[in-house]
């Protein structure tokens, strides 16, 4: 970071991992993650028996003011000004980012939330939005939190949720006095800052070159990132099998939800010697097999590719690594299907550990990096059927002004040409697995129920007794 000569602002340029999410999103497939939260409504019950939705909105807005990451917006720069940068939003007003709506009778809450999460966020405001949703059956109120992937990935979004909510039911949200934001730098100031950055980069290259000539230098800058891109693309050799799953992604969404007690899933994984992520992939493979069979599609041996994000090991970056796992939907045996998946994930993780790099290690000018990464994304998307992600959430309950968070359902974004995203999130002893699909996909209920049966088959394979998951008024 460098302080500008004539402005109080500090320019923090977007990293490549943040820019990637802005580059690869589309009009109907913005890179935005959603989290559908269902709370007890009783603490917000009014004297007339109705839920005080405005009170929920005020409680959220008050807590948003204490989370620094929610104050920031991206300033999208002009030519010559350098990369876009983060800045405190001079017009930041949390109530403007929290909306209130009442769910129409008969509307499916998860699918409404998935469609709403795909509504693009304004680029000139802080990159998040919350919706307080009333009209739910039972003693419940919902909050949909939507965050741009530029701001946070899945794990980062859960960290934001932890900062936004309370750790204790009696906790009072601290009143944070608003601090005036510094004015945004002018075009002239940004040009001057860019010249300083170019000069600094030239000096660093000179020092690095001198070290290389003395034999103390490492590999050329950027070679690790290019190597990781080539390795990832090599896993997409050959076309993806053709199925009836739609490839066109429109603005509408449908969301299937599966609830599984976390202790049950952990015991199953321990008994079978696999990870929770392996179990999720195997359940999805079983669900897809049953779904395609029910649609009279022969599945004698196809393997459908799934992308699986993998952590980079760098706390200051978003996930920049990806496993490509072949899901053996043509395999009828549950044990063999799981074994194939476990072998693939084990080998893939070993490769990533050996590489010790990700695509964000790419060191190329933005005009070169952007088309390269966008092409790689399009190339991979044509050879994928779905993406699957698994995020560990809080193990203890969270609260909002005394209202307990009962359940949290993740909503992973769809990419253009990839018809399905599956996300699993653990929270307070439960795993919620969601299947997000374009609304052009028919029979999503069948796929959801088949995936739940896939979880049950794995539990039976391990000899783990079923626990009844709690009921939720979704």
XYZ file of C-alpha atoms in Angstrom:
474
model
C 0.000 0.000 0.000
C 1.157 3.556 -0.723
C -0.305 6.773 0.569
C -1.130 9.214 -2.181
C 0.549 12.577 -1.982
C -2.594 14.716 -1.948
C -5.293 12.388 -0.618
C -6.043 10.690 2.652
C -7.048 7.518 0.847
C -4.817 4.457 0.768
C -4.876 2.511 -2.481
C -5.129 -1.238 -1.972
C -5.148 -2.824 -5.422
C -7.280 -5.891 -6.078
C -5.272 -9.085 -6.105
C -5.413 -11.377 -9.121
C -7.580 -13.896 -7.229
C -10.132 -11.140 -6.583
C -10.040 -9.797 -10.136
C -10.617 -13.273 -11.566
C -14.086 -13.395 -10.030
C -14.992 -10.091 -11.664
C -13.658 -11.202 -15.039
C -15.337 -14.606 -15.345
C -18.844 -13.666 -14.190
C -21.646 -13.095 -16.695
C -24.945 -11.223 -16.763
C -26.948 -14.326 -15.824
C -24.099 -15.979 -13.937
C -22.504 -13.393 -11.643
C -19.875 -14.735 -9.271
C -21.908 -14.181 -6.104
C -22.285 -16.536 -3.167
C -25.427 -16.666 -1.089
C -26.274 -17.900 2.379
C -29.898 -18.517 3.310
C -30.289 -18.230 7.086
C -33.388 -19.232 9.023
C -33.816 -17.728 12.503
C -36.260 -18.132 15.346
C -38.696 -15.247 14.983
C -39.938 -15.105 18.582
C -37.467 -12.413 19.773
C -38.842 -10.167 17.016
C -42.507 -10.896 17.706
C -44.645 -7.749 18.044
C -47.589 -7.282 20.379
C -49.990 -7.923 17.499
C -48.349 -11.317 16.858
C -46.598 -10.321 13.622
C -42.860 -10.491 13.096
C -41.106 -7.112 13.246
C -39.240 -7.352 9.940
C -38.087 -3.742 10.252
C -36.545 -4.677 13.603
C -34.645 -7.558 11.985
C -33.435 -5.140 9.315
C -32.269 -2.631 11.921
C -30.433 -5.343 13.897
C -28.605 -6.499 10.763
C -27.726 -2.975 9.670
C -26.348 -2.146 13.133
C -24.110 -5.204 13.104
C -22.949 -4.570 9.528
C -21.517 -1.251 10.649
C -19.028 -3.098 12.898
C -17.625 -5.310 10.100
C -14.898 -3.347 8.276
C -14.972 -5.557 5.180
C -18.598 -4.625 4.542
C -17.785 -0.897 4.357
C -15.562 -1.221 1.298
C -16.389 -0.939 -2.383
C -14.310 -1.467 -5.502
C -13.270 1.564 -7.513
C -13.092 0.434 -11.129
C -10.241 2.381 -12.671
C -9.783 4.030 -16.060
C -6.900 3.341 -18.485
C -3.589 4.427 -17.021
C -4.817 4.371 -13.407
C -3.673 0.820 -12.661
C -5.682 -2.071 -11.284
C -9.036 -1.449 -9.582
C -8.684 -0.855 -5.868
C -10.573 -1.138 -2.603
C -11.799 1.998 -0.866
C -14.070 2.908 2.004
C -17.421 3.813 0.480
C -18.029 7.526 1.176
C -21.784 6.891 0.968
C -21.784 3.748 3.142
C -25.156 3.341 4.856
C -25.930 -0.208 6.052
C -29.746 0.214 5.991
C -29.516 0.895 2.240
C -27.991 -2.561 1.738
C -30.637 -4.475 3.724
C -34.017 -4.962 2.079
C -37.272 -6.359 3.463
C -39.621 -8.634 1.551
C -42.534 -10.949 2.301
C -42.521 -14.302 0.566
C -45.701 -14.771 -1.471
C -47.813 -17.754 -0.375
C -46.788 -20.982 -2.047
C -43.332 -19.706 -3.031
C -40.447 -22.089 -2.485
C -38.026 -20.204 -0.224
C -34.779 -21.948 -1.304
C -35.472 -21.442 -5.020
C -36.523 -17.826 -4.442
C -33.266 -17.285 -2.541
C -31.149 -18.898 -5.278
C -32.723 -16.670 -7.953
C -32.303 -13.609 -5.770
C -28.654 -14.510 -5.111
C -28.100 -14.455 -8.895
C -29.345 -10.853 -9.171
C -26.202 -8.809 -9.891
C -24.936 -6.483 -7.178
C -24.362 -2.847 -8.206
C -20.644 -2.474 -8.991
C -20.402 1.035 -7.485
C -21.566 0.042 -3.999
C -20.225 -2.322 -1.314
C -20.339 -5.816 -2.820
C -22.955 -7.388 -0.567
C -26.671 -7.323 0.074
C -29.046 -8.767 2.679
C -32.745 -9.547 2.359
C -34.980 -9.989 5.398
C -37.725 -12.418 4.370
C -41.048 -12.727 6.169
C -44.124 -14.788 5.413
C -42.549 -18.123 6.367
C -44.660 -20.843 7.947
C -44.063 -21.503 11.626
C -42.089 -19.349 14.011
C -39.351 -18.478 11.534
C -37.828 -15.501 9.727
C -35.184 -15.750 7.008
C -32.224 -13.627 6.002
C -30.505 -14.034 2.643
C -26.928 -12.739 2.624
C -25.358 -12.274 -0.824
C -21.656 -11.485 -1.212
C -19.659 -10.980 -4.387
C -16.888 -13.507 -4.912
C -14.642 -10.488 -5.440
C -15.135 -9.695 -1.748
C -14.957 -13.231 -0.356
C -14.904 -16.902 -1.304
C -16.963 -19.521 0.530
C -14.773 -19.663 3.619
C -14.443 -15.890 3.641
C -18.202 -15.513 3.392
C -18.683 -17.732 6.436
C -16.122 -15.639 8.314
C -18.131 -12.535 7.433
C -21.270 -14.209 8.757
C -19.488 -14.965 12.019
C -18.533 -11.301 12.321
C -22.019 -10.120 11.416
C -23.900 -12.271 13.944
C -23.579 -12.661 17.709
C -21.739 -15.426 19.543
C -24.109 -15.191 22.526
C -27.902 -14.694 22.686
C -27.525 -11.889 25.238
C -24.815 -10.043 23.313
C -25.577 -6.444 22.471
C -24.313 -5.059 19.204
C -21.789 -2.316 19.905
C -22.726 1.066 18.523
C -19.910 2.042 16.182
C -19.866 5.781 15.522
C -19.672 6.414 11.792
C -16.243 7.570 10.663
C -16.090 9.828 7.638
C -14.512 8.064 4.696
C -11.643 9.704 2.882
C -12.519 11.164 -0.519
C -11.720 8.968 -3.482
C -8.454 9.905 -5.239
C -8.630 11.928 -8.414
C -7.606 10.754 -11.874
C -4.369 12.765 -11.613
C -3.503 11.254 -8.253
C -4.089 7.740 -9.565
C -1.879 8.383 -12.582
C 0.888 9.579 -10.281
C 0.412 6.563 -8.017
C 0.619 4.257 -11.020
C 3.935 5.784 -12.069
C 5.300 5.174 -8.554
C 4.142 1.529 -8.744
C 5.838 1.026 -12.127
C 9.081 2.504 -10.802
C 8.942 0.310 -7.691
C 8.315 -2.794 -9.816
C 11.289 -1.951 -12.039
C 13.542 -1.611 -8.988
C 12.359 -4.972 -7.638
C 13.031 -6.647 -10.996
C 16.499 -5.145 -11.025
C 17.300 -6.461 -7.548
C 15.895 -9.878 -8.480
C 18.009 -9.946 -11.643
C 21.156 -9.206 -9.673
C 20.345 -12.039 -7.253
C 19.743 -14.400 -10.198
C 23.148 -13.540 -11.694
C 24.744 -14.383 -8.350
C 22.921 -17.735 -8.383
C 20.583 -16.872 -5.531
C 17.438 -16.319 -7.558
C 14.431 -18.602 -7.926
C 12.324 -19.490 -10.959
C 11.170 -16.769 -13.293
C 8.193 -14.853 -11.947
C 4.936 -16.271 -13.110
C 6.214 -19.687 -14.178
C 4.393 -21.384 -11.276
C 1.074 -19.840 -12.252
C 1.448 -20.838 -15.902
C 2.452 -24.367 -14.884
C -0.645 -24.677 -12.700
C -2.909 -23.490 -15.547
C -1.379 -26.054 -17.922
C -1.748 -28.815 -15.314
C -5.397 -27.918 -14.689
C -6.240 -27.801 -18.407
C -4.599 -31.199 -18.934
C -7.286 -32.713 -16.710
C -9.942 -31.640 -19.228
C -8.591 -33.791 -22.064
C -11.464 -35.081 -24.180
C -15.071 -33.871 -24.276
C -17.546 -34.280 -21.437
C -20.250 -36.951 -22.009
C -23.456 -35.511 -23.432
C -26.455 -35.677 -21.095
C -29.868 -34.048 -20.935
C -28.642 -31.599 -18.302
C -29.137 -28.101 -19.775
C -26.043 -26.078 -20.587
C -27.784 -22.731 -21.045
C -27.833 -20.768 -17.776
C -30.573 -18.154 -17.507
C -31.400 -15.724 -14.693
C -33.773 -18.064 -12.814
C -32.674 -20.703 -10.324
C -34.008 -23.671 -8.411
C -32.410 -24.973 -5.228
C -32.632 -28.444 -3.729
C -31.764 -28.903 -0.043
C -30.593 -32.010 1.850
C -30.085 -32.024 5.645
C -27.662 -34.493 7.248
C -26.611 -34.635 10.927
C -22.885 -33.862 11.070
C -21.996 -36.593 13.639
C -23.604 -39.156 11.335
C -21.529 -37.977 8.393
C -18.317 -37.935 10.448
C -18.901 -41.486 11.713
C -19.576 -42.645 8.158
C -16.360 -41.096 6.869
C -14.334 -42.530 9.758
C -15.750 -46.022 9.247
C -15.026 -45.945 5.511
C -11.653 -44.193 5.754
C -12.645 -41.230 3.586
C -13.239 -37.507 3.989
C -16.552 -35.694 4.263
C -15.793 -34.188 0.859
C -15.441 -37.709 -0.604
C -18.822 -38.618 0.867
C -20.456 -35.538 -0.655
C -18.989 -36.328 -4.078
C -20.091 -39.984 -3.836
C -23.638 -38.986 -2.812
C -23.852 -36.565 -5.736
C -22.584 -39.252 -8.115
C -25.270 -41.637 -6.848
C -27.897 -38.928 -7.243
C -26.848 -38.181 -10.812
C -26.850 -41.878 -11.684
C -30.421 -42.314 -10.433
C -31.530 -39.053 -12.041
C -30.157 -39.906 -15.492
C -31.487 -43.467 -15.297
C -34.971 -42.186 -14.462
C -34.776 -40.003 -17.566
C -34.062 -43.080 -19.709
C -30.456 -42.081 -20.341
C -28.149 -45.055 -20.540
C -25.320 -44.856 -18.018
C -23.210 -47.939 -18.732
C -19.941 -46.161 -18.025
C -19.823 -42.376 -18.273
C -17.678 -40.343 -15.935
C -18.925 -36.796 -15.356
C -16.344 -34.215 -14.370
C -16.735 -32.127 -11.231
C -14.529 -29.224 -10.219
C -13.685 -29.086 -6.514
C -12.020 -25.982 -5.020
C -8.940 -26.698 -2.946
C -7.351 -24.413 -0.383
C -4.134 -22.654 -1.355
C -2.567 -22.593 2.079
C -2.345 -18.807 1.840
C -4.581 -17.043 4.353
C -4.404 -13.802 2.364
C -5.828 -15.292 -0.848
C -9.051 -16.770 -2.051
C -9.148 -20.354 -3.255
C -7.072 -20.504 -6.425
C -6.608 -24.240 -6.855
C -9.034 -26.730 -8.309
C -9.319 -30.497 -8.414
C -11.075 -32.070 -11.382
C -12.703 -35.265 -10.138
C -14.358 -37.829 -12.387
C -17.661 -38.960 -10.880
C -18.285 -42.579 -11.946
C -22.052 -42.315 -12.405
C -21.966 -45.458 -14.506
C -20.724 -47.554 -11.557
C -23.689 -49.296 -9.869
C -21.834 -50.395 -6.720
C -21.733 -47.873 -3.860
C -18.410 -49.097 -2.416
C -16.597 -49.121 -5.759
C -18.000 -45.705 -6.645
C -16.663 -44.275 -3.370
C -13.287 -45.981 -3.845
C -12.841 -44.432 -7.297
C -13.665 -40.970 -5.957
C -11.413 -41.316 -2.905
C -8.501 -42.402 -5.107
C -9.060 -39.441 -7.446
C -9.207 -36.850 -4.661
C -6.166 -38.326 -2.899
C -4.098 -38.240 -6.094
C -5.319 -34.753 -6.960
C -4.454 -33.332 -3.556
C -1.004 -34.890 -3.768
C -0.436 -33.176 -7.109
C -1.492 -29.812 -5.704
C 0.756 -30.205 -2.663
C 3.697 -31.031 -4.923
C 3.005 -28.012 -7.130
C 2.779 -25.629 -4.149
C 1.332 -22.979 -6.444
C -1.941 -21.779 -7.917
C -3.111 -19.611 -10.787
C -2.850 -16.476 -8.640
C 0.952 -16.888 -8.798
C 0.642 -15.774 -12.410
C 2.762 -12.670 -13.009
C 1.492 -11.124 -16.198
C 0.121 -7.678 -17.062
C -3.658 -7.436 -16.637
C -4.282 -7.019 -20.407
C -2.585 -10.411 -20.891
C -3.765 -12.213 -17.739
C -7.444 -11.373 -18.228
C -8.016 -12.973 -21.671
C -5.835 -15.945 -20.712
C -7.774 -16.714 -17.535
C -11.166 -16.072 -19.163
C -10.280 -18.430 -22.019
C -9.132 -21.090 -19.544
C -12.410 -20.723 -17.641
C -14.514 -21.097 -20.808
C -12.422 -24.068 -21.960
C -12.898 -25.832 -18.624
C -16.594 -25.017 -18.349
C -17.351 -26.781 -21.629
C -15.796 -29.915 -20.155
C -17.493 -29.856 -16.745
C -20.916 -30.998 -15.626
C -20.898 -29.533 -12.117
C -18.865 -27.982 -9.353
C -18.863 -29.235 -5.763
C -17.640 -27.323 -2.725
C -17.540 -28.185 0.966
C -17.133 -25.471 3.619
C -16.713 -25.903 7.360
C -18.927 -23.478 9.226
C -19.276 -22.510 12.902
C -19.617 -25.442 15.293
C -21.477 -23.355 17.904
C -24.835 -21.617 17.385
C -24.967 -18.007 16.187
C -27.571 -15.396 17.105
C -29.107 -12.185 15.840
C -30.297 -9.937 18.675
C -31.353 -12.984 20.688
C -32.806 -14.909 17.723
C -31.014 -18.206 17.163
C -29.770 -19.135 13.715
C -31.463 -22.502 13.208
C -30.165 -23.442 9.770
C -27.890 -22.064 7.070
C -28.042 -23.168 3.427
C -25.153 -22.228 1.091
C -25.864 -21.076 -2.461
C -22.858 -21.476 -4.748
C -22.847 -19.526 -8.037
C -23.452 -21.094 -11.433
C -20.923 -20.565 -14.198
C -21.890 -20.123 -17.825
C -22.210 -23.568 -19.404
C -22.049 -25.502 -16.110
C -25.601 -26.579 -15.198
C -25.152 -27.553 -11.535
C -23.321 -26.410 -8.429
C -23.414 -28.389 -5.204
C -22.382 -26.845 -1.888
C -22.150 -28.391 1.565
C -21.913 -26.342 4.762
C -21.615 -27.575 8.330
C -23.163 -25.508 11.119
C -23.908 -26.367 14.753
C -23.990 -30.141 14.264
C -25.708 -30.264 10.887
C -24.582 -30.365 7.267
C -26.802 -28.685 4.697
C -26.137 -29.784 1.132
C -27.657 -27.693 -1.648
C -28.005 -28.290 -5.384
C -28.227 -25.042 -7.345
C -29.469 -25.285 -10.914
C -30.800 -23.088 -13.666
C -34.606 -23.190 -13.659
C -34.450 -24.856 -17.079
C -33.430 -28.069 -15.282
C -36.515 -30.213 -14.791
C -37.055 -32.764 -12.017
C -34.694 -31.104 -9.540
C -36.717 -32.709 -6.745
C -35.792 -36.125 -8.156
C -32.093 -35.245 -8.183
C -32.288 -33.875 -4.628
C -34.080 -36.932 -3.268
C -31.703 -39.258 -5.150
C -28.720 -37.460 -3.609
C -30.253 -37.885 -0.146
C -30.619 -41.603 -0.900
C -26.954 -41.600 -1.926
C -26.050 -40.305 1.543
C -28.215 -43.018 3.122
C -26.515 -45.721 1.033
C -23.093 -44.584 2.248
C -24.299 -44.593 5.836
C -25.633 -48.131 5.421
C -22.344 -49.206 3.823
C -20.543 -47.973 6.933
C -23.087 -49.492 9.312
C -23.868 -46.103 10.862
C -27.297 -45.672 12.409
C -29.397 -42.881 10.959
C -30.138 -39.794 12.988
C -33.257 -37.834 12.286
C -32.273 -34.368 11.039
C -34.181 -31.449 12.524
C -37.189 -30.167 10.605
C -36.910 -26.732 9.025
C -39.631 -24.532 7.557
C -37.854 -23.742 4.297
